[in-house]
């Protein structure tokens, strides 16, 4: 699966830091968060499941349950958790992004794109917009909608020059047959990630195509 860890981690971290601790036991919430931060996602999921069972309107509890399930590779179950969080509070962009990521992980790329289109007005800060453009750009690329992928990935690039985003941008330009722009993107990607195994051969192939 394509690498979108930068945008996903940044947005998840920001959303986690902003989560309110509502009418749930603070000690239980802190224990669940400690499990999550320690990479014990099975234990974290069990704790967050208990929290939402006891507090059915705890939207951020469902969100954290979804994040834990994504980390466990259980995207279909995560989809349900994110959907419940949105049902309770549809104004949080992070919840929609989580749902789009769950769709992406299930290779339901059109649903991922549609979810992010709906949530775009909620992406008010630069980190959220970077995460939106990155994930949607990758989803468009998976659909081979290269022009739409280029538009979103260029928008992400303007916010932050991330190596994975630049590499995917190069692939999108390559898919369009724009070898000159692909070369620029791959070279920028290699400046950020010199040992990127994907960019080097595609850069060489783009240069060969230009020469031909």
mmCIF file of C-alpha atoms in Angstrom:
data_model
loop_
_atom_site.group_PDB
_atom_site.id
_atom_site.type_symbol
_atom_site.label_atom_id
_atom_site.label_comp_id
_atom_site.label_asym_id
_atom_site.label_seq_id
_atom_site.Cartn_x
_atom_site.Cartn_y
_atom_site.Cartn_z
ATOM 1 C CA UNK A 1 0.000 0.000 0.000
ATOM 2 C CA UNK A 2 1.161 3.501 -0.745
ATOM 3 C CA UNK A 3 2.996 5.414 1.947
ATOM 4 C CA UNK A 4 0.964 8.279 3.433
ATOM 5 C CA UNK A 5 2.284 8.073 6.949
ATOM 6 C CA UNK A 6 3.342 11.725 7.172
ATOM 7 C CA UNK A 7 -0.050 13.323 6.648
ATOM 8 C CA UNK A 8 -1.896 10.615 8.556
ATOM 9 C CA UNK A 9 0.342 10.786 11.634
ATOM 10 C CA UNK A 10 0.342 14.582 11.796
ATOM 11 C CA UNK A 11 -3.428 14.845 11.636
ATOM 12 C CA UNK A 12 -3.985 11.955 14.042
ATOM 13 C CA UNK A 13 -1.618 13.536 16.571
ATOM 14 C CA UNK A 14 -3.298 16.940 16.317
ATOM 15 C CA UNK A 15 -6.743 15.419 16.678
ATOM 16 C CA UNK A 16 -5.670 13.288 19.648
ATOM 17 C CA UNK A 17 -4.255 16.320 21.447
ATOM 18 C CA UNK A 18 -7.559 18.131 20.981
ATOM 19 C CA UNK A 19 -9.762 15.290 22.228
ATOM 20 C CA UNK A 20 -11.961 16.182 25.189
ATOM 21 C CA UNK A 21 -12.319 13.818 28.124
ATOM 22 C CA UNK A 22 -16.062 13.924 28.646
ATOM 23 C CA UNK A 23 -18.237 11.855 30.970
ATOM 24 C CA UNK A 24 -15.867 8.897 31.138
ATOM 25 C CA UNK A 25 -13.510 7.803 33.866
ATOM 26 C CA UNK A 26 -10.327 9.831 33.402
ATOM 27 C CA UNK A 27 -8.147 6.979 34.655
ATOM 28 C CA UNK A 28 -9.675 4.608 32.086
ATOM 29 C CA UNK A 29 -9.151 7.136 29.284
ATOM 30 C CA UNK A 30 -5.549 7.751 30.294
ATOM 31 C CA UNK A 31 -4.887 4.007 30.458
ATOM 32 C CA UNK A 32 -6.330 3.569 26.964
ATOM 33 C CA UNK A 33 -4.200 6.441 25.646
ATOM 34 C CA UNK A 34 -1.101 5.005 27.294
ATOM 35 C CA UNK A 35 -1.725 1.706 25.534
ATOM 36 C CA UNK A 36 -2.174 3.509 22.208
ATOM 37 C CA UNK A 37 0.943 5.646 22.567
ATOM 38 C CA UNK A 38 2.953 2.556 23.524
ATOM 39 C CA UNK A 39 1.865 0.746 20.373
ATOM 40 C CA UNK A 40 -0.323 -1.735 22.296
ATOM 41 C CA UNK A 41 -3.226 -1.316 19.923
ATOM 42 C CA UNK A 42 -5.113 -4.480 20.895
ATOM 43 C CA UNK A 43 -5.211 -3.364 24.516
ATOM 44 C CA UNK A 44 -6.051 0.211 23.477
ATOM 45 C CA UNK A 45 -8.938 -0.962 21.304
ATOM 46 C CA UNK A 46 -10.333 -3.042 24.160
ATOM 47 C CA UNK A 47 -10.166 -0.068 26.544
ATOM 48 C CA UNK A 48 -11.744 2.376 24.074
ATOM 49 C CA UNK A 49 -14.463 -0.168 23.295
ATOM 50 C CA UNK A 50 -15.293 -0.337 26.990
ATOM 51 C CA UNK A 51 -15.350 3.460 27.202
ATOM 52 C CA UNK A 52 -17.824 3.863 24.328
ATOM 53 C CA UNK A 53 -19.932 0.998 25.631
ATOM 54 C CA UNK A 54 -20.272 2.883 28.909
ATOM 55 C CA UNK A 55 -20.619 6.312 27.214
ATOM 56 C CA UNK A 56 -22.407 5.784 23.857
ATOM 57 C CA UNK A 57 -22.198 9.475 22.907
ATOM 58 C CA UNK A 58 -18.431 9.706 23.380
ATOM 59 C CA UNK A 59 -17.455 10.663 19.814
ATOM 60 C CA UNK A 60 -13.713 10.964 20.433
ATOM 61 C CA UNK A 61 -13.778 7.541 22.076
ATOM 62 C CA UNK A 62 -15.085 6.075 18.839
ATOM 63 C CA UNK A 63 -12.409 8.000 16.945
ATOM 64 C CA UNK A 64 -9.638 6.565 19.102
ATOM 65 C CA UNK A 65 -11.185 3.114 18.756
ATOM 66 C CA UNK A 66 -11.067 3.618 14.990
ATOM 67 C CA UNK A 67 -7.413 4.676 15.079
ATOM 68 C CA UNK A 68 -6.534 1.628 17.157
ATOM 69 C CA UNK A 69 -8.335 -0.681 14.733
ATOM 70 C CA UNK A 70 -6.584 0.928 11.746
ATOM 71 C CA UNK A 71 -3.258 0.247 13.436
ATOM 72 C CA UNK A 72 -4.361 -3.370 13.864
ATOM 73 C CA UNK A 73 -5.179 -3.673 10.167
ATOM 74 C CA UNK A 74 -8.917 -3.959 10.847
ATOM 75 C CA UNK A 75 -10.096 -1.257 8.468
ATOM 76 C CA UNK A 76 -13.668 -2.535 8.111
ATOM 77 C CA UNK A 77 -14.196 -2.395 11.878
ATOM 78 C CA UNK A 78 -12.469 0.993 12.007
ATOM 79 C CA UNK A 79 -14.914 2.239 9.361
ATOM 80 C CA UNK A 80 -17.795 1.511 11.722
ATOM 81 C CA UNK A 81 -16.104 3.310 14.609
ATOM 82 C CA UNK A 82 -15.304 6.423 12.563
ATOM 83 C CA UNK A 83 -18.838 6.466 11.135
ATOM 84 C CA UNK A 84 -20.242 6.427 14.665
ATOM 85 C CA UNK A 85 -17.971 9.313 15.689
ATOM 86 C CA UNK A 86 -19.226 11.324 12.686
ATOM 87 C CA UNK A 87 -22.825 10.455 13.507
ATOM 88 C CA UNK A 88 -22.350 11.993 16.954
ATOM 89 C CA UNK A 89 -20.203 14.953 15.831
ATOM 90 C CA UNK A 90 -19.952 15.586 12.115
ATOM 91 C CA UNK A 91 -17.971 18.818 12.457
ATOM 92 C CA UNK A 92 -14.598 17.265 13.261
ATOM 93 C CA UNK A 93 -12.428 16.892 10.146
ATOM 94 C CA UNK A 94 -10.228 14.283 11.812
ATOM 95 C CA UNK A 95 -13.175 11.897 12.081
ATOM 96 C CA UNK A 96 -13.886 12.181 8.349
ATOM 97 C CA UNK A 97 -10.212 11.756 7.522
ATOM 98 C CA UNK A 98 -10.147 8.615 9.655
ATOM 99 C CA UNK A 99 -13.130 7.235 7.746
ATOM 100 C CA UNK A 100 -11.483 8.064 4.412
ATOM 101 C CA UNK A 101 -8.321 6.260 5.556
ATOM 102 C CA UNK A 102 -10.380 3.208 6.518
ATOM 103 C CA UNK A 103 -11.937 3.206 3.047
ATOM 104 C CA UNK A 104 -8.501 3.616 1.464
ATOM 105 C CA UNK A 105 -7.098 0.683 3.408
ATOM 106 C CA UNK A 106 -9.977 -1.428 2.094
ATOM 107 C CA UNK A 107 -9.144 -0.255 -1.455
ATOM 108 C CA UNK A 108 -12.479 1.554 -1.671
ATOM 109 C CA UNK A 109 -10.788 4.537 -3.260
ATOM 110 C CA UNK A 110 -13.898 6.217 -4.677
ATOM 111 C CA UNK A 111 -15.485 6.236 -1.225
ATOM 112 C CA UNK A 112 -12.286 7.696 0.216
ATOM 113 C CA UNK A 113 -12.378 10.523 -2.336
ATOM 114 C CA UNK A 114 -16.085 11.189 -1.751
ATOM 115 C CA UNK A 115 -15.620 11.318 2.025
ATOM 116 C CA UNK A 116 -12.820 13.849 1.749
ATOM 117 C CA UNK A 117 -14.741 15.987 -0.730
ATOM 118 C CA UNK A 118 -17.602 16.198 1.754
ATOM 119 C CA UNK A 119 -15.251 17.035 4.617
ATOM 120 C CA UNK A 120 -13.095 19.572 2.757
ATOM 121 C CA UNK A 121 -14.882 22.644 4.236
ATOM 122 C CA UNK A 122 -13.992 21.324 7.703
ATOM 123 C CA UNK A 123 -10.235 21.272 6.980
ATOM 124 C CA UNK A 124 -9.560 24.741 8.341
ATOM 125 C CA UNK A 125 -5.885 24.541 9.359
ATOM 126 C CA UNK A 126 -2.788 23.795 7.285
ATOM 127 C CA UNK A 127 -2.128 20.397 8.866
ATOM 128 C CA UNK A 128 -5.655 19.242 8.094
ATOM 129 C CA UNK A 129 -5.446 20.486 4.534
ATOM 130 C CA UNK A 130 -2.104 18.763 4.018
ATOM 131 C CA UNK A 131 -3.615 15.523 5.285
ATOM 132 C CA UNK A 132 -6.669 15.970 3.052
ATOM 133 C CA UNK A 133 -4.736 16.710 -0.138
ATOM 134 C CA UNK A 134 -2.270 13.902 0.542
ATOM 135 C CA UNK A 135 -4.805 11.162 1.174
ATOM 136 C CA UNK A 136 -7.141 12.279 -1.606
ATOM 137 C CA UNK A 137 -4.221 12.588 -4.011
ATOM 138 C CA UNK A 138 -3.187 9.020 -3.252
ATOM 139 C CA UNK A 139 -6.767 7.816 -3.672
ATOM 140 C CA UNK A 140 -7.019 9.546 -7.061
ATOM 141 C CA UNK A 141 -3.701 7.974 -8.049
ATOM 142 C CA UNK A 142 -4.998 4.541 -7.073
ATOM 143 C CA UNK A 143 -7.954 5.209 -9.383
ATOM 144 C CA UNK A 144 -5.496 6.362 -12.084
ATOM 145 C CA UNK A 145 -7.252 9.725 -12.150
ATOM 146 C CA UNK A 146 -3.862 11.304 -12.735
ATOM 147 C CA UNK A 147 -4.994 14.877 -13.355
ATOM 148 C CA UNK A 148 -6.970 15.035 -10.104
ATOM 149 C CA UNK A 149 -4.071 13.366 -8.294
ATOM 150 C CA UNK A 150 -1.664 16.025 -9.591
ATOM 151 C CA UNK A 151 -3.962 18.842 -8.441
ATOM 152 C CA UNK A 152 -4.204 17.538 -4.885
ATOM 153 C CA UNK A 153 -0.569 16.512 -4.563
ATOM 154 C CA UNK A 154 0.612 19.890 -5.874
ATOM 155 C CA UNK A 155 -1.608 21.506 -3.231
ATOM 156 C CA UNK A 156 -0.041 19.278 -0.555
ATOM 157 C CA UNK A 157 3.440 20.141 -1.862
ATOM 158 C CA UNK A 158 2.745 23.855 -1.409
ATOM 159 C CA UNK A 159 2.073 23.212 2.268
ATOM 160 C CA UNK A 160 5.007 20.878 2.918
ATOM 161 C CA UNK A 161 7.649 19.179 0.773
ATOM 162 C CA UNK A 162 7.262 15.602 1.939
ATOM 163 C CA UNK A 163 9.315 12.931 0.201
ATOM 164 C CA UNK A 164 6.474 10.434 -0.198
ATOM 165 C CA UNK A 165 4.137 13.110 -1.570
ATOM 166 C CA UNK A 166 6.753 14.302 -4.057
ATOM 167 C CA UNK A 167 7.379 10.743 -5.217
ATOM 168 C CA UNK A 168 3.663 10.149 -5.732
ATOM 169 C CA UNK A 169 3.415 13.478 -7.559
ATOM 170 C CA UNK A 170 6.152 12.293 -9.898
ATOM 171 C CA UNK A 171 4.218 9.080 -10.542
ATOM 172 C CA UNK A 172 1.081 11.082 -11.314
ATOM 173 C CA UNK A 173 2.917 13.261 -13.830
ATOM 174 C CA UNK A 174 4.482 10.105 -15.273
ATOM 175 C CA UNK A 175 0.997 8.636 -15.614
ATOM 176 C CA UNK A 176 -0.062 11.719 -17.576
ATOM 177 C CA UNK A 177 2.969 11.388 -19.841
ATOM 178 C CA UNK A 178 4.445 14.680 -18.573
ATOM 179 C CA UNK A 179 7.972 13.354 -18.232
ATOM 180 C CA UNK A 180 9.543 16.790 -17.769
ATOM 181 C CA UNK A 181 7.401 17.518 -14.699
ATOM 182 C CA UNK A 182 7.866 13.963 -13.454
ATOM 183 C CA UNK A 183 11.646 14.452 -13.540
ATOM 184 C CA UNK A 184 11.368 17.612 -11.425
ATOM 185 C CA UNK A 185 9.133 15.889 -8.855
ATOM 186 C CA UNK A 186 11.320 12.774 -8.606
ATOM 187 C CA UNK A 187 14.465 14.878 -8.189
ATOM 188 C CA UNK A 188 12.813 16.864 -5.397
ATOM 189 C CA UNK A 189 11.688 13.606 -3.782
ATOM 190 C CA UNK A 190 15.244 12.270 -3.849
ATOM 191 C CA UNK A 191 16.533 15.465 -2.258
ATOM 192 C CA UNK A 192 14.235 14.766 0.693
ATOM 193 C CA UNK A 193 14.653 10.970 0.660
ATOM 194 C CA UNK A 194 17.911 10.097 -1.150
ATOM 195 C CA UNK A 195 17.389 6.340 -0.807
ATOM 196 C CA UNK A 196 13.798 6.267 -2.041
ATOM 197 C CA UNK A 197 13.578 2.966 -3.966
ATOM 198 C CA UNK A 198 10.558 4.067 -6.005
ATOM 199 C CA UNK A 199 11.772 7.434 -7.274
ATOM 200 C CA UNK A 200 15.192 6.432 -8.629
ATOM 201 C CA UNK A 201 14.099 3.989 -11.382
ATOM 202 C CA UNK A 202 11.141 6.161 -12.402
ATOM 203 C CA UNK A 203 13.403 9.209 -12.609
ATOM 204 C CA UNK A 204 15.713 7.265 -14.913
ATOM 205 C CA UNK A 205 12.798 6.113 -17.048
ATOM 206 C CA UNK A 206 11.388 9.630 -17.285
ATOM 207 C CA UNK A 207 14.781 10.933 -18.402
ATOM 208 C CA UNK A 208 14.991 8.201 -21.049
ATOM 209 C CA UNK A 209 11.522 9.141 -22.292
ATOM 210 C CA UNK A 210 12.572 12.792 -22.515
ATOM 211 C CA UNK A 211 15.662 11.845 -24.464
ATOM 212 C CA UNK A 212 13.621 9.724 -26.857
#
